[in-house]
Amino acid sequence: MGRAGTCNSSRRIGSRRSSLGGSVAKRYEPAVVEAKWQRRWEANKTFKAVDCSEKPKYYVLDMFPYPSGAGLHVGHPEGYTATDIVSRYKRMRGYNVLHPMGWDAFGLPTEQYAIQTGQHPADITQRNIDTFRRQLKMLGFSYDWDREISTIDPGYYKWTQWIFLQLHKMGLAYVDEVPVNWCPALGTVLANEEVIDGRSERGNHPVYRKPMRQWILRITKYADRLLEDLEDLDWPESVKEMQRNWIGRSVGTEVRFAIEGHPGEGISVFTTRADTLFGATYMVLAPEHPLIDTIVTDTCRRAVLEYRAAAVQKSDIERTDLIREKTGVSTGAYAINPANGQTIPIWVADYVLASYGTGAIMAVPGHDQRDWEFARKYRLPVVEVVRGGNLDDGAYAGDGPHVNSSFIDGLNVEEAIDAMNEWLEARQLGRRKVTYRLRDWVFSRQRYWGEPFPVIYLEDGTIRALDESALPVELPQEDSVKPSGTGESPLANLTEWVDTVDPETGRPARRETNTMPNWAGSCWYFLRYIDPHNDDVLVSPEKERYWMPVDLYVGGVEHAVLHLLYARFWHKVLYDLGVVHTKEPFKKLVNQGMILGLSYADNRGALVPADFVVHRDGGHFHRETGEPLTELPAKMSKSLKNVINPDDVVKKYGADTLRAYEMFMGPLEASKAWDTKGVEGVYRFLLRVWRLVHGWDRNAGAGKADTLLRVRHQTIKKVTHDIEAFRFNTAIAQLMIYVNEMYKAPHLSAEDLEVLTLLLSPIAPHICEECWERLGHTESLAYHPWPEYVEAYTLEEMASYGIQVNGKVRGQLEVPAGTPKHQVLEQAKAHHNVARYLAGKQVVKEIFVPGKLVSLVVR
RNA sequence: GCGAGAGUGGUGGAAUUGGUAGACGCGCUGGACUCAGAAUCCAGUGGGCAAUAUGCCUGUGGGGGUUCAAAUCCCCCCUCUCGCACCA
């Protein structure tokens, strides 16, 4: 369908007399209508949220976007439309709605682009933000734009830095020289969460371990609270489960092993299976373990050092690639098993992780598959201590009676763990302990385009956190950003900025040149929307108490762990400081699914770019080879030429169509493929609505019967419930049914059309405002009360029964609603087709489901 | 390997306290309107058998089971998606 064709056709139809009678109707021009209402909403500040009003509040939050150079993609409007529908619906329901938008504007890609092009990141970011803002306004979202914030604004990051100072004061921020994920290609250090399979999440570059001086946040101190408080959140179970797994709480025992010939030393290990201590036949230290140098024997020293050097240099990807084949070397030293006094060899192997537990393990090859594989390879003894498996085939990790284990023989695993723990604790050889998979959060980045740390280093190496009065510590205004070349931040070369003086002593000092990671600004932005221009406090306590918590938070699953865990952590810190009054920031969380593009595969499964596909006879064929192709959803990508740009869709069909289509595609949480034909279907629906309203003659239906009473009330009921439950696709389907009925009706009342307009308005606000005006209203419908339904009016007059005989439907029966059971049964049995199946049989059971069906069992 | 979720027409998806499977949209077919096309409006559309009709059979990834009745509950299997992955 040509662009011009769409518009011309609507003009022709629109200019004709409607079959419903009435005056010459105006043509539907989305561009005109949408611009008109967007101007009016902006001029009237229609969506301004009032702080601390009498009305009940409702806080609807979108995950604010990173303003990339590519602009908005069709995935953004999905979640944003969903929250906008809820916002508009809640306003009509009498709520004071806070629905803000802002920019997560610091970020690595912008910095890299700035370096490549010799521009300043701030300039690029500002242009990107302008594009995003224009696109969001074009879609008619009901944001309170007076509350717009940006994480790069010094007035904003002043408070990000302020929170850091509080973290520092509370002992939750510390500096450490730790092996970090060093990515040479990006020239920076990454958090564990930004490394996937040993490669950088951004750019897919290899990542190596390198010790560096870093700021680290003690998130592990909050591990238990982060875990426990998940319980009460109205979040998708999958997200909660991911967070639980990420925190990885593990209850076990720390056991201390003495080392032969080193009376002062010992090796602590963490185990969840203390009951298998009698089966510990060797120990393994991680290559980074500090005791290696002390205990290694002279004959083994060289091999161990070589092994360690090789292991430390490996990237994570190389380490994990070697999952199948475990390697290690003996230290020559021996430990003493505290349970039975036996000497057992100490090995070094990189299958033991330095960063988990104590960085050392007791190896129980009989009952741990990893230890079993290692023992096999290096011919270490395997001892069975729990009966139930065959140790020639592999380790046995199941339950069973203990053997070869002295005082715990015969006990099952659970009892044996308790018994062993008591035994160890009584002799002070070990103690119960909880370990987490969660690590402290490496909080430094070697970048320019991030929040500077409010920290200086004195000449003697002392770290001094600046006073709050020194905030914000602003980024230096440079014309362009150049890499330092040393792996340090580009800030390191800007000596005028770096060299400073200690405000307390007046002595020379150097600023911290690392900056904060992207997550910092997004950890608390939802608080700043509440009080965006306050220079004295992060957020006024009064306003915080009114607006928090966020009632609804919508965003992509990609933030299931990172952003949401960090934000919860900071929120708990702010809670402890008394800045906020809720333990958790986000009451309800909804993840929108991904929007995929259509793509085409040939019979080998290879994807064919869209410009090589010809559509004819209802099939899809390769332009050059002519071979038939199958259609399937795939991620939108430049190479497949299947990227849908929201600007183009709005230009052709309008924002209302884009909004309604994205909601109509399917359930919000599901991944769905974009279908241009589907967009046209939704456009046609809006066109039908438009013609209904604009072709309507108020006098034609006056005083006539209310023929649409039932379907109207059914529609109010269904749309209301569906919006409450985030089922926008079925809400739209019901509105389509209603419109179809309206086209069949002999005449329409003002109420018929007003209800339609109001119910559709959260989804397609521009066209509905225009229709509302056409129906004679002078005020915006944004705060008009939501239609109410009367349950009695929704009920059908006639009940349609399906009649089953032995479970198969044999007939239909229409009776007045409320017909008593015995009458329905009587008529059902008399049904001529049903009677055929009853003839000569005996009815042994009659089931009656009121209003639905009759089921007869015959023998 | 572990954990979570999902498999329904040509197609996106409806329907789950078990109660007439396929709402609504797309596509397709037919009709109205038109010189014609586009658009619009109306009707039909899971598959098969029928053409006497208010008809029969079959059908929600596959196979079993419970039940008068299963997309929905139970068991086994297959496929796909997502997350985690040497976490002791």
PDB file of C-alpha atoms in Angstrom, chain A residues 226-467:
ATOM      1  CA  LEU A 226      18.505  -8.027  49.394  1.00  0.00           C
ATOM      2  CA  LEU A 227      17.518 -11.666  49.458  1.00  0.00           C
ATOM      3  CA  GLU A 228      14.866 -11.524  52.182  1.00  0.00           C
ATOM      4  CA  ASP A 229      13.067  -8.432  50.953  1.00  0.00           C
ATOM      5  CA  LEU A 230      12.464 -10.005  47.553  1.00  0.00           C
ATOM      6  CA  GLU A 231       9.680 -12.003  49.157  1.00  0.00           C
ATOM      7  CA  ASP A 232       7.123  -9.208  49.388  1.00  0.00           C
ATOM      8  CA  LEU A 233       7.730  -7.670  45.965  1.00  0.00           C
ATOM      9  CA  ASP A 234       5.125  -7.933  43.224  1.00  0.00           C
ATOM     10  CA  TRP A 235       7.737  -8.831  40.635  1.00  0.00           C
ATOM     11  CA  PRO A 236       7.892 -11.579  38.021  1.00  0.00           C
ATOM     12  CA  GLU A 237       8.985 -14.763  39.726  1.00  0.00           C
ATOM     13  CA  SER A 238      11.685 -15.245  37.117  1.00  0.00           C
ATOM     14  CA  VAL A 239      13.352 -11.937  38.027  1.00  0.00           C
ATOM     15  CA  LYS A 240      13.252 -12.702  41.733  1.00  0.00           C
ATOM     16  CA  GLU A 241      14.745 -16.111  41.020  1.00  0.00           C
ATOM     17  CA  MET A 242      17.539 -14.561  38.974  1.00  0.00           C
ATOM     18  CA  GLN A 243      18.353 -12.225  41.818  1.00  0.00           C
ATOM     19  CA  ARG A 244      18.313 -15.106  44.308  1.00  0.00           C
ATOM     20  CA  ASN A 245      20.685 -17.062  42.117  1.00  0.00           C
ATOM     21  CA  TRP A 246      22.910 -14.059  41.670  1.00  0.00           C
ATOM     22  CA  ILE A 247      23.150 -13.505  45.402  1.00  0.00           C
ATOM     23  CA  GLY A 248      23.717 -17.244  45.729  1.00  0.00           C
ATOM     24  CA  ARG A 249      23.376 -17.707  49.480  1.00  0.00           C
ATOM     25  CA  SER A 250      24.942 -20.968  50.535  1.00  0.00           C
ATOM     26  CA  VAL A 251      24.933 -22.393  54.055  1.00  0.00           C
ATOM     27  CA  GLY A 252      27.866 -24.577  55.034  1.00  0.00           C
ATOM     28  CA  THR A 253      30.877 -24.948  57.242  1.00  0.00           C
ATOM     29  CA  GLU A 254      34.288 -23.390  57.367  1.00  0.00           C
ATOM     30  CA  VAL A 255      36.864 -26.007  58.301  1.00  0.00           C
ATOM     31  CA  ARG A 256      40.466 -25.352  59.173  1.00  0.00           C
ATOM     32  CA  PHE A 257      43.167 -27.769  58.061  1.00  0.00           C
ATOM     33  CA  ALA A 258      46.602 -27.728  59.693  1.00  0.00           C
ATOM     34  CA  ILE A 259      49.632 -27.904  57.391  1.00  0.00           C
ATOM     35  CA  GLU A 260      52.385 -30.380  58.039  1.00  0.00           C
ATOM     36  CA  GLY A 261      55.625 -28.597  58.890  1.00  0.00           C
ATOM     37  CA  HIS A 262      53.982 -25.143  59.182  1.00  0.00           C
ATOM     38  CA  PRO A 263      52.599 -25.020  62.726  1.00  0.00           C
ATOM     39  CA  GLY A 264      51.535 -21.372  62.503  1.00  0.00           C
ATOM     40  CA  GLU A 265      49.655 -21.748  59.213  1.00  0.00           C
ATOM     41  CA  GLY A 266      46.420 -23.374  58.243  1.00  0.00           C
ATOM     42  CA  ILE A 267      44.075 -23.586  55.286  1.00  0.00           C
ATOM     43  CA  SER A 268      40.446 -22.686  55.741  1.00  0.00           C
ATOM     44  CA  VAL A 269      37.958 -24.138  53.333  1.00  0.00           C
ATOM     45  CA  PHE A 270      34.240 -23.666  52.863  1.00  0.00           C
ATOM     46  CA  THR A 271      32.067 -26.696  52.310  1.00  0.00           C
ATOM     47  CA  THR A 272      28.344 -27.383  52.196  1.00  0.00           C
ATOM     48  CA  ARG A 273      29.105 -31.046  52.786  1.00  0.00           C
ATOM     49  CA  ALA A 274      30.953 -31.141  56.086  1.00  0.00           C
ATOM     50  CA  ASP A 275      29.611 -34.684  56.450  1.00  0.00           C
ATOM     51  CA  THR A 276      32.065 -35.886  53.802  1.00  0.00           C
ATOM     52  CA  LEU A 277      35.131 -34.738  55.717  1.00  0.00           C
ATOM     53  CA  PHE A 278      36.314 -38.319  56.185  1.00  0.00           C
ATOM     54  CA  GLY A 279      36.346 -38.633  52.416  1.00  0.00           C
ATOM     55  CA  ALA A 280      38.577 -35.577  51.885  1.00  0.00           C
ATOM     56  CA  THR A 281      41.675 -37.115  50.328  1.00  0.00           C
ATOM     57  CA  TYR A 282      43.429 -33.996  49.084  1.00  0.00           C
ATOM     58  CA  MET A 283      43.127 -30.216  49.099  1.00  0.00           C
ATOM     59  CA  VAL A 284      43.175 -27.670  46.286  1.00  0.00           C
ATOM     60  CA  LEU A 285      44.193 -24.030  46.415  1.00  0.00           C
ATOM     61  CA  ALA A 286      43.191 -21.491  43.813  1.00  0.00           C
ATOM     62  CA  PRO A 287      46.218 -20.241  41.836  1.00  0.00           C
ATOM     63  CA  GLU A 288      45.880 -16.841  43.490  1.00  0.00           C
ATOM     64  CA  HIS A 289      45.857 -18.282  47.019  1.00  0.00           C
ATOM     65  CA  PRO A 290      48.357 -16.335  49.222  1.00  0.00           C
ATOM     66  CA  LEU A 291      49.639 -19.379  51.116  1.00  0.00           C
ATOM     67  CA  ILE A 292      51.082 -21.046  48.061  1.00  0.00           C
ATOM     68  CA  ASP A 293      54.463 -19.302  48.379  1.00  0.00           C
ATOM     69  CA  THR A 294      54.778 -20.314  52.011  1.00  0.00           C
ATOM     70  CA  ILE A 295      54.053 -23.978  51.740  1.00  0.00           C
ATOM     71  CA  VAL A 296      55.323 -24.998  48.350  1.00  0.00           C
ATOM     72  CA  THR A 297      58.317 -27.356  48.563  1.00  0.00           C
ATOM     73  CA  ASP A 298      61.539 -26.578  46.730  1.00  0.00           C
ATOM     74  CA  THR A 299      61.155 -29.469  44.338  1.00  0.00           C
ATOM     75  CA  CYS A 300      57.683 -28.311  43.336  1.00  0.00           C
ATOM     76  CA  ARG A 301      58.245 -24.569  43.435  1.00  0.00           C
ATOM     77  CA  ARG A 302      59.113 -24.069  39.821  1.00  0.00           C
ATOM     78  CA  ALA A 303      56.167 -26.063  38.448  1.00  0.00           C
ATOM     79  CA  VAL A 304      53.744 -24.319  40.790  1.00  0.00           C
ATOM     80  CA  LEU A 305      54.952 -20.835  39.923  1.00  0.00           C
ATOM     81  CA  GLU A 306      54.731 -21.586  36.233  1.00  0.00           C
ATOM     82  CA  TYR A 307      51.255 -22.966  36.609  1.00  0.00           C
ATOM     83  CA  ARG A 308      50.168 -19.968  38.595  1.00  0.00           C
ATOM     84  CA  ALA A 309      51.633 -17.489  36.142  1.00  0.00           C
ATOM     85  CA  ALA A 310      49.841 -19.191  33.280  1.00  0.00           C
ATOM     86  CA  ALA A 311      46.519 -19.372  35.121  1.00  0.00           C
ATOM     87  CA  VAL A 312      46.551 -15.742  36.232  1.00  0.00           C
ATOM     88  CA  GLN A 313      47.224 -14.510  32.728  1.00  0.00           C
ATOM     89  CA  LYS A 314      44.425 -16.498  31.211  1.00  0.00           C
ATOM     90  CA  SER A 315      41.303 -14.635  30.303  1.00  0.00           C
ATOM     91  CA  ASP A 316      38.125 -15.830  31.865  1.00  0.00           C
ATOM     92  CA  ILE A 317      37.072 -17.284  28.566  1.00  0.00           C
ATOM     93  CA  GLU A 318      40.157 -19.493  28.444  1.00  0.00           C
ATOM     94  CA  ARG A 319      39.566 -20.627  31.981  1.00  0.00           C
ATOM     95  CA  THR A 320      35.977 -21.548  31.406  1.00  0.00           C
ATOM     96  CA  ASP A 321      36.741 -23.121  28.053  1.00  0.00           C
ATOM     97  CA  LEU A 322      38.823 -25.697  29.864  1.00  0.00           C
ATOM     98  CA  ILE A 323      35.863 -26.962  31.836  1.00  0.00           C
ATOM     99  CA  ARG A 324      36.239 -30.459  30.404  1.00  0.00           C
ATOM    100  CA  GLU A 325      39.891 -30.944  31.200  1.00  0.00           C
ATOM    101  CA  LYS A 326      40.956 -29.995  34.685  1.00  0.00           C
ATOM    102  CA  THR A 327      44.589 -29.190  35.314  1.00  0.00           C
ATOM    103  CA  GLY A 328      46.695 -28.697  38.402  1.00  0.00           C
ATOM    104  CA  VAL A 329      50.057 -29.229  40.068  1.00  0.00           C
ATOM    105  CA  SER A 330      51.070 -30.562  43.442  1.00  0.00           C
ATOM    106  CA  THR A 331      52.676 -28.201  45.946  1.00  0.00           C
ATOM    107  CA  GLY A 332      54.541 -31.040  47.596  1.00  0.00           C
ATOM    108  CA  ALA A 333      53.046 -29.954  50.903  1.00  0.00           C
ATOM    109  CA  TYR A 334      50.594 -31.902  53.042  1.00  0.00           C
ATOM    110  CA  ALA A 335      47.660 -30.944  55.198  1.00  0.00           C
ATOM    111  CA  ILE A 336      46.154 -32.889  58.037  1.00  0.00           C
ATOM    112  CA  ASN A 337      42.546 -33.988  57.787  1.00  0.00           C
ATOM    113  CA  PRO A 338      41.124 -32.868  61.135  1.00  0.00           C
ATOM    114  CA  ALA A 339      38.626 -35.702  61.181  1.00  0.00           C
ATOM    115  CA  ASN A 340      40.998 -38.632  61.007  1.00  0.00           C
ATOM    116  CA  GLY A 341      44.487 -37.108  61.298  1.00  0.00           C
ATOM    117  CA  GLN A 342      45.561 -38.398  57.901  1.00  0.00           C
ATOM    118  CA  THR A 343      48.007 -36.413  55.835  1.00  0.00           C
ATOM    119  CA  ILE A 344      46.614 -35.401  52.465  1.00  0.00           C
ATOM    120  CA  PRO A 345      48.399 -33.674  49.556  1.00  0.00           C
ATOM    121  CA  ILE A 346      47.831 -30.037  48.726  1.00  0.00           C
ATOM    122  CA  TRP A 347      47.414 -29.177  45.066  1.00  0.00           C
ATOM    123  CA  VAL A 348      46.977 -25.985  43.086  1.00  0.00           C
ATOM    124  CA  ALA A 349      44.333 -25.982  40.359  1.00  0.00           C
ATOM    125  CA  ASP A 350      42.373 -23.327  38.551  1.00  0.00           C
ATOM    126  CA  TYR A 351      39.104 -25.175  38.877  1.00  0.00           C
ATOM    127  CA  VAL A 352      39.072 -23.645  42.335  1.00  0.00           C
ATOM    128  CA  LEU A 353      38.060 -20.000  42.203  1.00  0.00           C
ATOM    129  CA  ALA A 354      39.976 -17.444  44.251  1.00  0.00           C
ATOM    130  CA  SER A 355      36.917 -15.267  44.534  1.00  0.00           C
ATOM    131  CA  TYR A 356      34.490 -17.727  46.077  1.00  0.00           C
ATOM    132  CA  GLY A 357      34.559 -18.973  49.649  1.00  0.00           C
ATOM    133  CA  THR A 358      38.131 -19.024  50.934  1.00  0.00           C
ATOM    134  CA  GLY A 359      39.794 -19.760  47.603  1.00  0.00           C
ATOM    135  CA  ALA A 360      40.604 -23.262  48.791  1.00  0.00           C
ATOM    136  CA  ILE A 361      38.672 -26.506  49.013  1.00  0.00           C
ATOM    137  CA  MET A 362      38.821 -29.871  50.636  1.00  0.00           C
ATOM    138  CA  ALA A 363      38.482 -32.321  47.792  1.00  0.00           C
ATOM    139  CA  VAL A 364      36.064 -35.202  48.264  1.00  0.00           C
ATOM    140  CA  PRO A 365      36.401 -37.139  45.028  1.00  0.00           C
ATOM    141  CA  GLY A 366      33.905 -39.784  46.100  1.00  0.00           C
ATOM    142  CA  HIS A 367      31.074 -37.292  46.310  1.00  0.00           C
ATOM    143  CA  ASP A 368      31.898 -34.325  44.134  1.00  0.00           C
ATOM    144  CA  GLN A 369      32.078 -34.779  40.398  1.00  0.00           C
ATOM    145  CA  ARG A 370      34.721 -32.082  39.860  1.00  0.00           C
ATOM    146  CA  ASP A 371      37.004 -33.572  42.511  1.00  0.00           C
ATOM    147  CA  TRP A 372      36.328 -37.030  41.095  1.00  0.00           C
ATOM    148  CA  GLU A 373      37.492 -35.993  37.624  1.00  0.00           C
ATOM    149  CA  PHE A 374      40.588 -34.353  39.055  1.00  0.00           C
ATOM    150  CA  ALA A 375      41.427 -37.340  41.244  1.00  0.00           C
ATOM    151  CA  ARG A 376      41.050 -39.688  38.306  1.00  0.00           C
ATOM    152  CA  LYS A 377      43.418 -37.673  36.180  1.00  0.00           C
ATOM    153  CA  TYR A 378      46.110 -37.328  38.856  1.00  0.00           C
ATOM    154  CA  ARG A 379      45.542 -40.728  40.491  1.00  0.00           C
ATOM    155  CA  LEU A 380      44.544 -39.389  43.859  1.00  0.00           C
ATOM    156  CA  PRO A 381      42.709 -41.739  46.242  1.00  0.00           C
ATOM    157  CA  VAL A 382      38.915 -41.901  46.161  1.00  0.00           C
ATOM    158  CA  VAL A 383      37.171 -42.920  49.377  1.00  0.00           C
ATOM    159  CA  GLU A 384      33.505 -43.702  49.697  1.00  0.00           C
ATOM    160  CA  VAL A 385      31.850 -42.154  52.730  1.00  0.00           C
ATOM    161  CA  VAL A 386      28.201 -42.143  51.588  1.00  0.00           C
ATOM    162  CA  ARG A 387      26.754 -45.359  50.246  1.00  0.00           C
ATOM    163  CA  GLY A 388      24.540 -45.307  47.188  1.00  0.00           C
ATOM    164  CA  GLY A 389      26.660 -44.798  44.088  1.00  0.00           C
ATOM    165  CA  ASN A 390      29.303 -46.539  42.053  1.00  0.00           C
ATOM    166  CA  LEU A 391      32.532 -44.616  42.427  1.00  0.00           C
ATOM    167  CA  ASP A 392      34.042 -46.232  39.336  1.00  0.00           C
ATOM    168  CA  ASP A 393      31.526 -44.342  37.206  1.00  0.00           C
ATOM    169  CA  GLY A 394      31.524 -41.015  38.970  1.00  0.00           C
ATOM    170  CA  ALA A 395      31.012 -39.214  42.214  1.00  0.00           C
ATOM    171  CA  TYR A 396      27.860 -39.875  44.209  1.00  0.00           C
ATOM    172  CA  ALA A 397      26.215 -36.679  45.421  1.00  0.00           C
ATOM    173  CA  GLY A 398      22.949 -38.191  46.633  1.00  0.00           C
ATOM    174  CA  ASP A 399      21.741 -39.176  50.067  1.00  0.00           C
ATOM    175  CA  GLY A 400      22.554 -42.415  51.852  1.00  0.00           C
ATOM    176  CA  PRO A 401      24.069 -43.902  54.971  1.00  0.00           C
ATOM    177  CA  HIS A 402      27.587 -42.819  55.811  1.00  0.00           C
ATOM    178  CA  VAL A 403      30.445 -45.323  55.900  1.00  0.00           C
ATOM    179  CA  ASN A 404      34.159 -45.108  56.709  1.00  0.00           C
ATOM    180  CA  SER A 405      33.273 -42.093  58.799  1.00  0.00           C
ATOM    181  CA  SER A 406      33.713 -43.078  62.407  1.00  0.00           C
ATOM    182  CA  PHE A 407      31.114 -41.344  64.574  1.00  0.00           C
ATOM    183  CA  ILE A 408      28.743 -40.458  61.754  1.00  0.00           C
ATOM    184  CA  ASP A 409      28.568 -43.920  60.181  1.00  0.00           C
ATOM    185  CA  GLY A 410      24.996 -44.869  59.412  1.00  0.00           C
ATOM    186  CA  LEU A 411      23.624 -41.348  59.504  1.00  0.00           C
ATOM    187  CA  ASN A 412      22.107 -39.836  56.391  1.00  0.00           C
ATOM    188  CA  VAL A 413      23.466 -36.620  54.877  1.00  0.00           C
ATOM    189  CA  GLU A 414      21.367 -34.131  56.793  1.00  0.00           C
ATOM    190  CA  GLU A 415      21.990 -35.753  60.175  1.00  0.00           C
ATOM    191  CA  ALA A 416      25.640 -36.232  59.413  1.00  0.00           C
ATOM    192  CA  ILE A 417      26.153 -32.566  58.542  1.00  0.00           C
ATOM    193  CA  ASP A 418      24.667 -31.542  61.878  1.00  0.00           C
ATOM    194  CA  ALA A 419      26.729 -34.106  63.771  1.00  0.00           C
ATOM    195  CA  MET A 420      29.932 -33.081  62.012  1.00  0.00           C
ATOM    196  CA  ASN A 421      29.289 -29.396  62.591  1.00  0.00           C
ATOM    197  CA  GLU A 422      28.838 -29.970  66.304  1.00  0.00           C
ATOM    198  CA  TRP A 423      31.937 -32.117  66.447  1.00  0.00           C
ATOM    199  CA  LEU A 424      34.007 -29.473  64.631  1.00  0.00           C
ATOM    200  CA  GLU A 425      32.660 -26.583  66.662  1.00  0.00           C
ATOM    201  CA  ALA A 426      33.286 -28.406  69.945  1.00  0.00           C
ATOM    202  CA  ARG A 427      36.939 -28.823  68.977  1.00  0.00           C
ATOM    203  CA  GLN A 428      37.210 -25.366  67.420  1.00  0.00           C
ATOM    204  CA  LEU A 429      38.216 -26.910  64.108  1.00  0.00           C
ATOM    205  CA  GLY A 430      35.399 -25.305  62.185  1.00  0.00           C
ATOM    206  CA  ARG A 431      32.184 -23.341  62.363  1.00  0.00           C
ATOM    207  CA  ARG A 432      28.924 -22.955  60.495  1.00  0.00           C
ATOM    208  CA  LYS A 433      29.139 -20.242  57.890  1.00  0.00           C
ATOM    209  CA  VAL A 434      27.123 -18.582  55.153  1.00  0.00           C
ATOM    210  CA  THR A 435      28.795 -17.754  51.844  1.00  0.00           C
ATOM    211  CA  TYR A 436      27.485 -15.765  48.913  1.00  0.00           C
ATOM    212  CA  ARG A 437      28.112 -15.939  45.227  1.00  0.00           C
ATOM    213  CA  LEU A 438      27.538 -12.197  45.156  1.00  0.00           C
ATOM    214  CA  ARG A 439      30.819 -10.234  45.172  1.00  0.00           C
ATOM    215  CA  ASP A 440      31.463  -6.718  46.243  1.00  0.00           C
ATOM    216  CA  TRP A 441      30.751  -4.261  43.483  1.00  0.00           C
ATOM    217  CA  VAL A 442      33.756  -2.902  41.582  1.00  0.00           C
ATOM    218  CA  PHE A 443      32.690   0.693  41.243  1.00  0.00           C
ATOM    219  CA  SER A 444      35.509   2.362  39.254  1.00  0.00           C
ATOM    220  CA  ARG A 445      35.747   2.879  35.547  1.00  0.00           C
ATOM    221  CA  GLN A 446      38.737   4.197  33.637  1.00  0.00           C
ATOM    222  CA  ARG A 447      36.635   6.661  31.716  1.00  0.00           C
ATOM    223  CA  TYR A 448      36.053  10.340  31.259  1.00  0.00           C
ATOM    224  CA  TRP A 449      32.292  10.268  30.692  1.00  0.00           C
ATOM    225  CA  GLY A 450      31.064   9.390  34.177  1.00  0.00           C
ATOM    226  CA  GLU A 451      30.577  10.968  37.570  1.00  0.00           C
ATOM    227  CA  PRO A 452      33.909  12.024  39.141  1.00  0.00           C
ATOM    228  CA  PHE A 453      34.575  10.657  42.599  1.00  0.00           C
ATOM    229  CA  PRO A 454      34.534  13.378  45.294  1.00  0.00           C
ATOM    230  CA  VAL A 455      37.866  12.102  46.532  1.00  0.00           C
ATOM    231  CA  ILE A 456      41.473  13.320  46.571  1.00  0.00           C
ATOM    232  CA  TYR A 457      44.802  11.647  47.311  1.00  0.00           C
ATOM    233  CA  LEU A 458      47.363  13.430  49.473  1.00  0.00           C
ATOM    234  CA  GLU A 459      51.063  13.193  48.787  1.00  0.00           C
ATOM    235  CA  ASP A 460      51.506  10.591  51.472  1.00  0.00           C
ATOM    236  CA  GLY A 461      48.882   8.419  49.825  1.00  0.00           C
ATOM    237  CA  THR A 462      46.111   9.272  52.261  1.00  0.00           C
ATOM    238  CA  ILE A 463      42.647   9.115  50.745  1.00  0.00           C
ATOM    239  CA  ARG A 464      40.474  12.077  51.626  1.00  0.00           C
ATOM    240  CA  ALA A 465      36.774  12.236  50.861  1.00  0.00           C
ATOM    241  CA  LEU A 466      35.780  15.805  50.127  1.00  0.00           C
ATOM    242  CA  ASP A 467      33.273  17.688  52.191  1.00  0.00           C
TER     243      ASP A 467
END
